[in-house]
PDB file of C-alpha atoms in Angstrom:
ATOM      1  CA  MET A   1       0.195  -0.028   0.224  1.00  0.00           C
ATOM      2  CA  LYS A   2       1.377   3.334  -1.013  1.00  0.00           C
ATOM      3  CA  ILE A   3       0.749   6.404   1.046  1.00  0.00           C
ATOM      4  CA  ILE A   4       0.316  10.080  -0.267  1.00  0.00           C
ATOM      5  CA  TYR A   5       0.891  12.400   2.743  1.00  0.00           C
ATOM      6  CA  LEU A   6      -0.681  15.952   2.844  1.00  0.00           C
ATOM      7  CA  GLY A   7       0.754  18.378   5.630  1.00  0.00           C
ATOM      8  CA  THR A   8       2.741  21.582   5.979  1.00  0.00           C
ATOM      9  CA  PRO A   9       3.950  22.560   9.649  1.00  0.00           C
ATOM     10  CA  GLU A  10       6.076  21.310  12.358  1.00  0.00           C
ATOM     11  CA  HIS A  11       3.736  18.837  13.919  1.00  0.00           C
ATOM     12  CA  SER A  12       2.706  17.234  10.537  1.00  0.00           C
ATOM     13  CA  ALA A  13       6.346  16.724   9.843  1.00  0.00           C
ATOM     14  CA  GLN A  14       6.708  14.870  13.155  1.00  0.00           C
ATOM     15  CA  LEU A  15       3.774  12.594  12.034  1.00  0.00           C
ATOM     16  CA  LEU A  16       5.215  11.993   8.566  1.00  0.00           C
ATOM     17  CA  SER A  17       8.622  11.197  10.245  1.00  0.00           C
ATOM     18  CA  LYS A  18       6.806   8.467  12.519  1.00  0.00           C
ATOM     19  CA  ILE A  19       5.016   6.958   9.361  1.00  0.00           C
ATOM     20  CA  ILE A  20       8.290   6.723   7.793  1.00  0.00           C
ATOM     21  CA  ARG A  21       9.896   5.072  10.847  1.00  0.00           C
ATOM     22  CA  ALA A  22       7.236   2.766  11.072  1.00  0.00           C
ATOM     23  CA  ASN A  23       8.172   1.518   7.706  1.00  0.00           C
ATOM     24  CA  PHE A  24       5.110   2.401   5.835  1.00  0.00           C
ATOM     25  CA  ASN A  25       5.490   3.257   2.164  1.00  0.00           C
ATOM     26  CA  VAL A  26       5.212   7.065   1.697  1.00  0.00           C
ATOM     27  CA  ALA A  27       5.181   7.474  -2.068  1.00  0.00           C
ATOM     28  CA  ALA A  28       4.723  11.122  -2.441  1.00  0.00           C
ATOM     29  CA  VAL A  29       4.022  14.267  -0.331  1.00  0.00           C
ATOM     30  CA  ILE A  30       1.818  17.205  -1.000  1.00  0.00           C
ATOM     31  CA  THR A  31       2.636  20.616   0.880  1.00  0.00           C
ATOM     32  CA  GLN A  32       2.068  24.178   0.579  1.00  0.00           C
ATOM     33  CA  PRO A  33       4.571  26.181  -1.260  1.00  0.00           C
ATOM     34  CA  ASP A  34       7.720  27.695   0.150  1.00  0.00           C
ATOM     35  CA  SER A  35       7.126  31.009   1.949  1.00  0.00           C
ATOM     36  CA  PRO A  36       9.290  33.916   2.887  1.00  0.00           C
ATOM     37  CA  LYS A  37      10.527  33.923   6.314  1.00  0.00           C
ATOM     38  CA  GLY A  38      12.921  35.950   8.622  1.00  0.00           C
ATOM     39  CA  ARG A  39      14.208  39.589   8.279  1.00  0.00           C
ATOM     40  CA  GLY A  40      15.461  38.798   4.750  1.00  0.00           C
ATOM     41  CA  LEU A  41      12.151  37.338   3.663  1.00  0.00           C
ATOM     42  CA  LYS A  42      14.230  34.360   2.302  1.00  0.00           C
ATOM     43  CA  LEU A  43      12.050  31.657   0.762  1.00  0.00           C
ATOM     44  CA  SER A  44      11.980  28.693   3.281  1.00  0.00           C
ATOM     45  CA  PRO A  45      10.595  25.127   2.721  1.00  0.00           C
ATOM     46  CA  PRO A  46       7.778  23.824   4.816  1.00  0.00           C
ATOM     47  CA  LEU A  47       9.240  21.288   7.554  1.00  0.00           C
ATOM     48  CA  VAL A  48       6.997  18.522   5.910  1.00  0.00           C
ATOM     49  CA  LYS A  49       9.070  19.229   2.655  1.00  0.00           C
ATOM     50  CA  GLN A  50      12.323  19.340   4.370  1.00  0.00           C
ATOM     51  CA  THR A  51      11.320  15.670   5.997  1.00  0.00           C
ATOM     52  CA  ALA A  52      10.227  14.258   2.870  1.00  0.00           C
ATOM     53  CA  LEU A  53      13.439  15.251   1.189  1.00  0.00           C
ATOM     54  CA  LYS A  54      15.614  13.754   3.604  1.00  0.00           C
ATOM     55  CA  HIS A  55      14.129  10.365   2.684  1.00  0.00           C
ATOM     56  CA  ASN A  56      14.079  10.935  -0.987  1.00  0.00           C
ATOM     57  CA  ILE A  57      10.028  11.293  -1.149  1.00  0.00           C
ATOM     58  CA  PRO A  58       8.791  13.194  -4.256  1.00  0.00           C
ATOM     59  CA  VAL A  59       7.378  16.420  -2.982  1.00  0.00           C
ATOM     60  CA  TYR A  60       4.472  18.416  -4.737  1.00  0.00           C
ATOM     61  CA  GLN A  61       3.620  21.923  -3.681  1.00  0.00           C
ATOM     62  CA  PRO A  62       0.585  23.412  -5.618  1.00  0.00           C
ATOM     63  CA  GLN A  63      -0.521  26.891  -5.070  1.00  0.00           C
ATOM     64  CA  LYS A  64      -4.064  25.399  -4.979  1.00  0.00           C
ATOM     65  CA  LEU A  65      -4.607  21.485  -5.048  1.00  0.00           C
ATOM     66  CA  THR A  66      -6.861  20.280  -7.891  1.00  0.00           C
ATOM     67  CA  PHE A  67      -7.974  17.205  -9.393  1.00  0.00           C
ATOM     68  CA  GLN A  68      -5.523  17.357 -12.098  1.00  0.00           C
ATOM     69  CA  THR A  69      -2.582  18.039  -9.798  1.00  0.00           C
ATOM     70  CA  PHE A  70      -3.650  15.171  -7.358  1.00  0.00           C
ATOM     71  CA  ASN A  71      -4.237  12.872 -10.365  1.00  0.00           C
ATOM     72  CA  GLU A  72      -0.741  13.566 -11.600  1.00  0.00           C
ATOM     73  CA  VAL A  73       0.603  12.471  -8.424  1.00  0.00           C
ATOM     74  CA  LEU A  74      -1.428   8.958  -8.398  1.00  0.00           C
ATOM     75  CA  THR A  75      -0.189   8.507 -12.076  1.00  0.00           C
ATOM     76  CA  ASN A  76       3.459   9.038 -10.988  1.00  0.00           C
ATOM     77  CA  ILE A  77       3.093   6.570  -8.159  1.00  0.00           C
ATOM     78  CA  GLN A  78       1.769   3.726 -10.265  1.00  0.00           C
ATOM     79  CA  SER A  79      -1.157   1.443  -9.633  1.00  0.00           C
ATOM     80  CA  GLU A  80      -0.797  -0.071  -6.125  1.00  0.00           C
ATOM     81  CA  PRO A  81      -3.512   0.124  -3.612  1.00  0.00           C
ATOM     82  CA  THR A  82      -3.330   3.819  -2.164  1.00  0.00           C
ATOM     83  CA  ILE A  83      -4.505   6.057   0.828  1.00  0.00           C
ATOM     84  CA  ALA A  84      -4.109   9.641   1.502  1.00  0.00           C
ATOM     85  CA  VAL A  85      -3.113  10.885   5.107  1.00  0.00           C
ATOM     86  CA  VAL A  86      -3.922  14.309   5.970  1.00  0.00           C
ATOM     87  CA  PHE A  87      -2.843  16.481   9.006  1.00  0.00           C
ATOM     88  CA  ALA A  88      -2.384  20.326   9.045  1.00  0.00           C
ATOM     89  CA  PHE A  89      -2.193  20.729   5.260  1.00  0.00           C
ATOM     90  CA  GLY A  90      -3.545  24.169   5.166  1.00  0.00           C
ATOM     91  CA  GLN A  91      -5.826  24.107   2.046  1.00  0.00           C
ATOM     92  CA  ILE A  92      -9.455  22.848   1.541  1.00  0.00           C
ATOM     93  CA  LEU A  93      -9.283  19.540  -0.292  1.00  0.00           C
ATOM     94  CA  PRO A  94     -11.409  19.517  -3.542  1.00  0.00           C
ATOM     95  CA  GLU A  95     -14.483  17.143  -3.537  1.00  0.00           C
ATOM     96  CA  ASP A  96     -13.627  15.514  -6.553  1.00  0.00           C
ATOM     97  CA  ILE A  97     -10.323  14.194  -5.268  1.00  0.00           C
ATOM     98  CA  LEU A  98     -11.481  12.523  -2.294  1.00  0.00           C
ATOM     99  CA  ASN A  99     -12.500   9.088  -4.013  1.00  0.00           C
ATOM    100  CA  LEU A 100      -9.295   8.913  -6.153  1.00  0.00           C
ATOM    101  CA  PRO A 101      -6.955   7.039  -3.620  1.00  0.00           C
ATOM    102  CA  THR A 102      -8.111   3.282  -3.279  1.00  0.00           C
ATOM    103  CA  TYR A 103      -8.973   3.642   0.386  1.00  0.00           C
ATOM    104  CA  GLY A 104      -9.603   7.580   0.231  1.00  0.00           C
ATOM    105  CA  PHE A 105      -8.481  10.136   2.592  1.00  0.00           C
ATOM    106  CA  ILE A 106      -7.914   9.753   6.433  1.00  0.00           C
ATOM    107  CA  ASN A 107      -7.222  13.047   8.787  1.00  0.00           C
ATOM    108  CA  LEU A 108      -5.900  13.370  12.310  1.00  0.00           C
ATOM    109  CA  HIS A 109      -7.912  15.594  14.311  1.00  0.00           C
ATOM    110  CA  LEU A 110      -7.138  16.805  17.793  1.00  0.00           C
ATOM    111  CA  SER A 111     -10.337  16.510  19.499  1.00  0.00           C
ATOM    112  CA  LEU A 112     -13.103  14.063  20.160  1.00  0.00           C
ATOM    113  CA  LEU A 113     -15.430  14.467  17.184  1.00  0.00           C
ATOM    114  CA  PRO A 114     -17.823  15.795  16.635  1.00  0.00           C
ATOM    115  CA  ARG A 115     -17.116  18.174  19.430  1.00  0.00           C
ATOM    116  CA  TRP A 116     -14.565  21.098  18.631  1.00  0.00           C
ATOM    117  CA  ARG A 117     -14.754  20.816  14.771  1.00  0.00           C
ATOM    118  CA  GLY A 118     -12.333  23.427  13.072  1.00  0.00           C
ATOM    119  CA  PRO A 119      -8.726  24.639  13.173  1.00  0.00           C
ATOM    120  CA  ALA A 120      -8.328  25.379  16.854  1.00  0.00           C
ATOM    121  CA  PRO A 121      -9.861  22.393  18.798  1.00  0.00           C
ATOM    122  CA  VAL A 122      -6.995  22.297  21.399  1.00  0.00           C
ATOM    123  CA  HIS A 123      -7.536  25.949  22.291  1.00  0.00           C
ATOM    124  CA  TRP A 124     -11.212  25.641  22.706  1.00  0.00           C
ATOM    125  CA  THR A 125     -11.023  22.317  24.661  1.00  0.00           C
ATOM    126  CA  ILE A 126      -9.106  24.477  27.420  1.00  0.00           C
ATOM    127  CA  LEU A 127     -11.480  27.630  26.927  1.00  0.00           C
ATOM    128  CA  ALA A 128     -14.539  25.809  27.632  1.00  0.00           C
ATOM    129  CA  GLY A 129     -13.109  23.799  30.864  1.00  0.00           C
ATOM    130  CA  ASP A 130     -13.700  20.340  29.337  1.00  0.00           C
ATOM    131  CA  LYS A 131     -12.675  17.478  31.608  1.00  0.00           C
ATOM    132  CA  GLU A 132     -11.391  15.178  28.786  1.00  0.00           C
ATOM    133  CA  ALA A 133      -9.837  15.573  25.324  1.00  0.00           C
ATOM    134  CA  GLY A 134      -8.734  13.524  22.530  1.00  0.00           C
ATOM    135  CA  ALA A 135      -7.790  12.522  19.207  1.00  0.00           C
ATOM    136  CA  THR A 136      -9.672  11.237  16.308  1.00  0.00           C
ATOM    137  CA  VAL A 137      -8.995   9.642  12.820  1.00  0.00           C
ATOM    138  CA  GLN A 138     -11.735  10.076  10.396  1.00  0.00           C
ATOM    139  CA  LYS A 139     -12.551   9.496   6.906  1.00  0.00           C
ATOM    140  CA  VAL A 140     -12.250  13.037   5.227  1.00  0.00           C
ATOM    141  CA  ALA A 141     -15.599  14.411   3.845  1.00  0.00           C
ATOM    142  CA  PHE A 142     -15.716  17.634   1.747  1.00  0.00           C
ATOM    143  CA  LYS A 143     -17.422  19.586   4.577  1.00  0.00           C
ATOM    144  CA  VAL A 144     -14.708  19.940   7.253  1.00  0.00           C
ATOM    145  CA  ASP A 145     -14.227  17.629   9.959  1.00  0.00           C
ATOM    146  CA  THR A 146     -17.688  15.704   9.440  1.00  0.00           C
ATOM    147  CA  GLY A 147     -16.295  12.410   8.119  1.00  0.00           C
ATOM    148  CA  ALA A 148     -16.974   9.088   9.588  1.00  0.00           C
ATOM    149  CA  ILE A 149     -14.807   8.055  12.366  1.00  0.00           C
ATOM    150  CA  LEU A 150     -12.398   5.295  12.222  1.00  0.00           C
ATOM    151  CA  THR A 151     -10.940   5.348  15.756  1.00  0.00           C
ATOM    152  CA  ALA A 152     -10.567   7.815  18.640  1.00  0.00           C
ATOM    153  CA  LYS A 153      -8.922   7.858  21.982  1.00  0.00           C
ATOM    154  CA  LYS A 154      -9.773  10.158  25.058  1.00  0.00           C
ATOM    155  CA  ILE A 155      -7.794  11.535  28.011  1.00  0.00           C
ATOM    156  CA  PRO A 156      -8.354  13.229  31.341  1.00  0.00           C
ATOM    157  CA  LEU A 157      -7.705  16.794  31.731  1.00  0.00           C
ATOM    158  CA  ASP A 158      -6.432  18.059  35.411  1.00  0.00           C
ATOM    159  CA  GLY A 159      -7.047  21.847  34.387  1.00  0.00           C
ATOM    160  CA  THR A 160      -3.364  22.780  34.408  1.00  0.00           C
ATOM    161  CA  GLU A 161      -2.829  22.211  30.506  1.00  0.00           C
ATOM    162  CA  THR A 162      -1.807  24.799  28.216  1.00  0.00           C
ATOM    163  CA  ALA A 163      -2.399  24.795  24.430  1.00  0.00           C
ATOM    164  CA  GLY A 164       1.222  23.826  24.000  1.00  0.00           C
ATOM    165  CA  THR A 165       1.253  20.938  26.612  1.00  0.00           C
ATOM    166  CA  LEU A 166      -2.166  19.529  25.469  1.00  0.00           C
ATOM    167  CA  LEU A 167      -1.029  19.913  21.802  1.00  0.00           C
ATOM    168  CA  ASN A 168       2.102  17.683  22.642  1.00  0.00           C
ATOM    169  CA  ARG A 169      -0.047  15.157  24.466  1.00  0.00           C
ATOM    170  CA  LEU A 170      -2.619  14.721  21.877  1.00  0.00           C
ATOM    171  CA  THR A 171      -0.322  14.618  18.757  1.00  0.00           C
ATOM    172  CA  GLY A 172       1.488  11.970  20.520  1.00  0.00           C
ATOM    173  CA  ILE A 173      -1.695   9.932  20.932  1.00  0.00           C
ATOM    174  CA  GLY A 174      -3.085  10.758  17.450  1.00  0.00           C
ATOM    175  CA  PHE A 175       0.208   9.487  15.833  1.00  0.00           C
ATOM    176  CA  ASP A 176      -0.162   6.181  17.436  1.00  0.00           C
ATOM    177  CA  LEU A 177      -3.796   6.106  16.129  1.00  0.00           C
ATOM    178  CA  ILE A 178      -2.962   6.911  12.448  1.00  0.00           C
ATOM    179  CA  CYS A 179      -0.182   4.309  12.514  1.00  0.00           C
ATOM    180  CA  ASP A 180      -2.776   1.903  13.715  1.00  0.00           C
ATOM    181  CA  VAL A 181      -5.420   2.722  11.130  1.00  0.00           C
ATOM    182  CA  LEU A 182      -2.602   2.246   8.376  1.00  0.00           C
ATOM    183  CA  SER A 183      -1.772  -1.116   9.597  1.00  0.00           C
ATOM    184  CA  ALA A 184      -5.390  -2.142   9.673  1.00  0.00           C
ATOM    185  CA  TYR A 185      -5.892  -1.053   5.880  1.00  0.00           C
ATOM    186  CA  GLU A 186      -2.567  -2.809   5.010  1.00  0.00           C
ATOM    187  CA  LYS A 187      -3.864  -6.152   6.712  1.00  0.00           C
ATOM    188  CA  GLY A 188      -7.092  -5.795   4.781  1.00  0.00           C
ATOM    189  CA  THR A 189      -8.957  -5.243   7.923  1.00  0.00           C
ATOM    190  CA  PRO A 190      -9.864  -1.396   8.046  1.00  0.00           C
ATOM    191  CA  PRO A 191     -11.801   0.040  10.836  1.00  0.00           C
ATOM    192  CA  GLN A 192     -15.628   0.205  10.673  1.00  0.00           C
ATOM    193  CA  PRO A 193     -16.740   3.732   9.832  1.00  0.00           C
ATOM    194  CA  ILE A 194     -18.990   5.388  12.447  1.00  0.00           C
ATOM    195  CA  HIS A 195     -21.120   8.382  11.354  1.00  0.00           C
ATOM    196  CA  GLN A 196     -20.627  11.433  13.834  1.00  0.00           C
ATOM    197  CA  ASP A 197     -23.781  12.342  15.944  1.00  0.00           C
ATOM    198  CA  GLU A 198     -24.532  15.975  14.666  1.00  0.00           C
ATOM    199  CA  SER A 199     -26.372  16.620  17.951  1.00  0.00           C
ATOM    200  CA  PHE A 200     -22.932  16.819  19.782  1.00  0.00           C
ATOM    201  CA  THR A 201     -21.376  19.241  17.491  1.00  0.00           C
ATOM    202  CA  THR A 202     -19.478  22.217  18.745  1.00  0.00           C
ATOM    203  CA  TYR A 203     -16.923  24.423  16.592  1.00  0.00           C
ATOM    204  CA  ALA A 204     -13.501  25.777  17.226  1.00  0.00           C
ATOM    205  CA  PRO A 205     -12.756  28.905  15.147  1.00  0.00           C
ATOM    206  CA  LYS A 206      -9.232  29.972  14.799  1.00  0.00           C
ATOM    207  CA  LEU A 207      -7.866  32.328  17.403  1.00  0.00           C
ATOM    208  CA  LYS A 208      -6.304  35.757  16.059  1.00  0.00           C
ATOM    209  CA  LYS A 209      -4.134  38.083  17.799  1.00  0.00           C
ATOM    210  CA  THR A 210      -6.850  40.214  18.000  1.00  0.00           C
ATOM    211  CA  ASP A 211      -8.895  37.739  19.825  1.00  0.00           C
ATOM    212  CA  ALA A 212      -6.206  37.640  22.517  1.00  0.00           C
ATOM    213  CA  ARG A 213      -6.926  40.586  24.544  1.00  0.00           C
ATOM    214  CA  ILE A 214      -8.177  39.920  28.224  1.00  0.00           C
ATOM    215  CA  ASN A 215     -11.250  41.192  29.393  1.00  0.00           C
ATOM    216  CA  TRP A 216     -10.826  41.734  33.215  1.00  0.00           C
ATOM    217  CA  SER A 217     -14.678  41.944  33.602  1.00  0.00           C
ATOM    218  CA  ASN A 218     -15.046  37.914  33.054  1.00  0.00           C
ATOM    219  CA  SER A 219     -14.377  35.652  35.974  1.00  0.00           C
ATOM    220  CA  ALA A 220     -10.995  34.641  37.238  1.00  0.00           C
ATOM    221  CA  GLN A 221     -11.646  31.152  36.207  1.00  0.00           C
ATOM    222  CA  GLN A 222     -12.630  32.264  32.557  1.00  0.00           C
ATOM    223  CA  ILE A 223      -9.445  34.453  32.377  1.00  0.00           C
ATOM    224  CA  GLU A 224      -7.106  31.878  33.825  1.00  0.00           C
ATOM    225  CA  ARG A 225      -8.366  29.302  31.304  1.00  0.00           C
ATOM    226  CA  PHE A 226      -7.920  31.888  28.665  1.00  0.00           C
ATOM    227  CA  ILE A 227      -4.432  32.487  29.573  1.00  0.00           C
ATOM    228  CA  ARG A 228      -3.690  28.669  29.323  1.00  0.00           C
ATOM    229  CA  ALA A 229      -5.596  28.222  26.081  1.00  0.00           C
ATOM    230  CA  LEU A 230      -3.284  30.961  24.383  1.00  0.00           C
ATOM    231  CA  ASN A 231      -0.164  29.850  25.507  1.00  0.00           C
ATOM    232  CA  PRO A 232       2.294  29.568  23.736  1.00  0.00           C
ATOM    233  CA  LYS A 233       0.269  31.268  20.760  1.00  0.00           C
ATOM    234  CA  PRO A 234      -1.151  33.800  20.194  1.00  0.00           C
ATOM    235  CA  VAL A 235      -0.690  34.611  23.946  1.00  0.00           C
ATOM    236  CA  ALA A 236      -3.150  36.497  26.039  1.00  0.00           C
ATOM    237  CA  PHE A 237      -2.456  40.219  26.324  1.00  0.00           C
ATOM    238  CA  THR A 238      -3.539  43.331  28.326  1.00  0.00           C
ATOM    239  CA  GLU A 239      -2.280  46.903  28.444  1.00  0.00           C
ATOM    240  CA  LEU A 240      -0.506  48.384  31.744  1.00  0.00           C
ATOM    241  CA  LYS A 241      -2.155  51.707  32.581  1.00  0.00           C
ATOM    242  CA  THR A 242      -0.687  54.021  35.234  1.00  0.00           C
ATOM    243  CA  LYS A 243      -0.229  57.685  35.564  1.00  0.00           C
ATOM    244  CA  SER A 244       3.393  57.737  33.870  1.00  0.00           C
ATOM    245  CA  ARG A 245       2.994  54.825  31.094  1.00  0.00           C
ATOM    246  CA  THR A 246       0.925  52.873  29.042  1.00  0.00           C
ATOM    247  CA  LEU A 247       2.437  49.451  28.008  1.00  0.00           C
ATOM    248  CA  THR A 248       1.351  46.208  26.394  1.00  0.00           C
ATOM    249  CA  VAL A 249       1.816  43.112  28.382  1.00  0.00           C
ATOM    250  CA  ARG A 250       1.414  39.335  27.589  1.00  0.00           C
ATOM    251  CA  ILE A 251       0.474  37.055  30.404  1.00  0.00           C
ATOM    252  CA  PHE A 252       1.686  33.445  30.136  1.00  0.00           C
ATOM    253  CA  LYS A 253       0.776  31.854  33.461  1.00  0.00           C
ATOM    254  CA  SER A 254      -1.602  32.658  36.406  1.00  0.00           C
ATOM    255  CA  THR A 255      -2.937  31.028  39.374  1.00  0.00           C
ATOM    256  CA  LEU A 256      -6.458  31.139  40.908  1.00  0.00           C
ATOM    257  CA  THR A 257      -6.981  32.603  44.309  1.00  0.00           C
ATOM    258  CA  ASN A 258      -9.984  32.887  46.911  1.00  0.00           C
ATOM    259  CA  LYS A 259      -9.255  36.651  47.465  1.00  0.00           C
ATOM    260  CA  SER A 260     -11.678  39.294  46.519  1.00  0.00           C
ATOM    261  CA  GLY A 261     -12.088  42.994  46.585  1.00  0.00           C
ATOM    262  CA  LEU A 262     -10.063  44.232  43.701  1.00  0.00           C
ATOM    263  CA  VAL A 263     -12.141  46.008  40.852  1.00  0.00           C
ATOM    264  CA  PRO A 264     -11.647  44.458  37.551  1.00  0.00           C
ATOM    265  CA  GLY A 265      -8.192  45.066  36.072  1.00  0.00           C
ATOM    266  CA  LYS A 266      -6.840  46.808  39.330  1.00  0.00           C
ATOM    267  CA  LEU A 267      -3.274  45.702  40.009  1.00  0.00           C
ATOM    268  CA  LEU A 268      -1.927  44.943  43.797  1.00  0.00           C
ATOM    269  CA  TYR A 269       1.338  43.542  44.634  1.00  0.00           C
ATOM    270  CA  GLU A 270       1.690  42.349  48.210  1.00  0.00           C
ATOM    271  CA  ASN A 271       3.694  39.664  50.021  1.00  0.00           C
ATOM    272  CA  ARG A 272       5.417  39.014  46.616  1.00  0.00           C
ATOM    273  CA  LYS A 273       2.230  38.146  44.718  1.00  0.00           C
ATOM    274  CA  LEU A 274       0.926  40.255  41.801  1.00  0.00           C
ATOM    275  CA  LEU A 275      -2.826  40.250  42.079  1.00  0.00           C
ATOM    276  CA  VAL A 276      -5.349  41.565  39.598  1.00  0.00           C
ATOM    277  CA  GLY A 277      -9.039  41.935  40.181  1.00  0.00           C
ATOM    278  CA  THR A 278     -11.694  40.269  37.876  1.00  0.00           C
ATOM    279  CA  ALA A 279     -15.599  39.946  38.055  1.00  0.00           C
ATOM    280  CA  ASP A 280     -15.275  37.845  41.233  1.00  0.00           C
ATOM    281  CA  PHE A 281     -11.841  36.823  42.879  1.00  0.00           C
ATOM    282  CA  SER A 282      -8.429  38.177  42.263  1.00  0.00           C
ATOM    283  CA  LEU A 283      -6.015  36.402  39.995  1.00  0.00           C
ATOM    284  CA  GLU A 284      -2.422  35.756  40.683  1.00  0.00           C
ATOM    285  CA  LEU A 285      -0.229  36.664  37.875  1.00  0.00           C
ATOM    286  CA  ASN A 286       3.297  34.360  37.694  1.00  0.00           C
ATOM    287  CA  GLU A 287       4.692  34.967  34.255  1.00  0.00           C
ATOM    288  CA  VAL A 288       4.191  38.355  32.382  1.00  0.00           C
ATOM    289  CA  GLN A 289       6.044  39.961  29.602  1.00  0.00           C
ATOM    290  CA  PRO A 290       6.200  43.667  28.929  1.00  0.00           C
ATOM    291  CA  ALA A 291       6.539  44.807  25.416  1.00  0.00           C
ATOM    292  CA  SER A 292      10.091  44.132  23.944  1.00  0.00           C
ATOM    293  CA  ARG A 293      11.129  42.314  27.036  1.00  0.00           C
ATOM    294  CA  ARG A 294      11.591  38.867  28.372  1.00  0.00           C
ATOM    295  CA  VAL A 295       9.365  37.193  30.195  1.00  0.00           C
ATOM    296  CA  LEU A 296       9.434  38.303  33.931  1.00  0.00           C
ATOM    297  CA  SER A 297       8.230  36.954  37.474  1.00  0.00           C
ATOM    298  CA  ALA A 298       5.761  38.781  39.580  1.00  0.00           C
ATOM    299  CA  ALA A 299       8.667  40.432  41.715  1.00  0.00           C
ATOM    300  CA  GLU A 300      10.647  41.253  38.715  1.00  0.00           C
ATOM    301  CA  PHE A 301       7.556  42.962  37.187  1.00  0.00           C
ATOM    302  CA  ALA A 302       6.505  44.819  40.218  1.00  0.00           C
ATOM    303  CA  ALA A 303      10.126  46.019  40.871  1.00  0.00           C
ATOM    304  CA  GLY A 304      10.420  47.339  36.925  1.00  0.00           C
ATOM    305  CA  TYR A 305       6.823  48.479  36.272  1.00  0.00           C
ATOM    306  CA  LEU A 306       5.008  49.291  39.477  1.00  0.00           C
ATOM    307  CA  ARG A 307       5.258  52.274  41.760  1.00  0.00           C
ATOM    308  CA  PRO A 308       3.952  52.531  45.561  1.00  0.00           C
ATOM    309  CA  ASP A 309       2.675  56.238  44.638  1.00  0.00           C
ATOM    310  CA  GLU A 310       0.914  55.191  41.496  1.00  0.00           C
ATOM    311  CA  GLU A 311      -2.320  53.119  40.974  1.00  0.00           C
ATOM    312  CA  ALA A 312      -2.029  50.666  38.276  1.00  0.00           C
ATOM    313  CA  TYR A 313      -4.690  48.898  36.232  1.00  0.00           C
ATOM    314  CA  PHE A 314      -4.757  46.385  33.355  1.00  0.00           C
ATOM    315  CA  ALA A 315      -7.241  47.277  30.533  1.00  0.00           C
TER     316      ALA A 315
END
């Protein structure tokens, strides 16, 4: 069985590497075109492309994937049974290519579908305070994340996860699931597809930098989840406002407290703790980053940016 792999960024390159190490036959890779990176805007190849070339796998980089392009890939890899694996490709797949491979397309999605369909399932899992998360391997349908489920695995959450740590856990689980499904297809015993129950559908739209501003009028729990969900990208931010300055500050880590009495956004530094008011309880801030500076502890931030004779607010 020959595999056509479609993906682009770092985590997708890691899955491609795992599939190759597991001795599956990856016959072709389709990824996004090279893009300008860095100060010099030099064209840089996607990590999936770099991984494929290390293993002498043919790479295709269409600006837009079409029936003609995909059919060309199939023609070039001859007539063995084929399957296409998709993880973080970055383009919508044309409906007319979905049945071209012998076994169609399969996709890894980092949620327990149909919960959190869309591009940011890990972020929204944390934002919602879900008690469990998971990874799903699905057949690819034209409507995004609506395909029949081939296999899934869930894990419990303890409420301390960031988007970064949860992403790492779920990709590890998901990579194993993909390899299990590929093995089943090779043995001629593919999993029985199970249609999704639409009544349990929720959506996970992409979070942009403009969505990352903290609303201090929300509850402490909502804000604490928000900070974890946006770490390491795009990172929750706020503006420090004092009589002498206004400064953008990014927040990486916070801790819930049972203290109250501060109005939303009001800052208080006492007993080596940096507290900020919310709609209910105060939130302790542990790691913050003023604009153009490194990440600071609460004590470092207070020493550098707060004055005893000035009131300070986050807004």
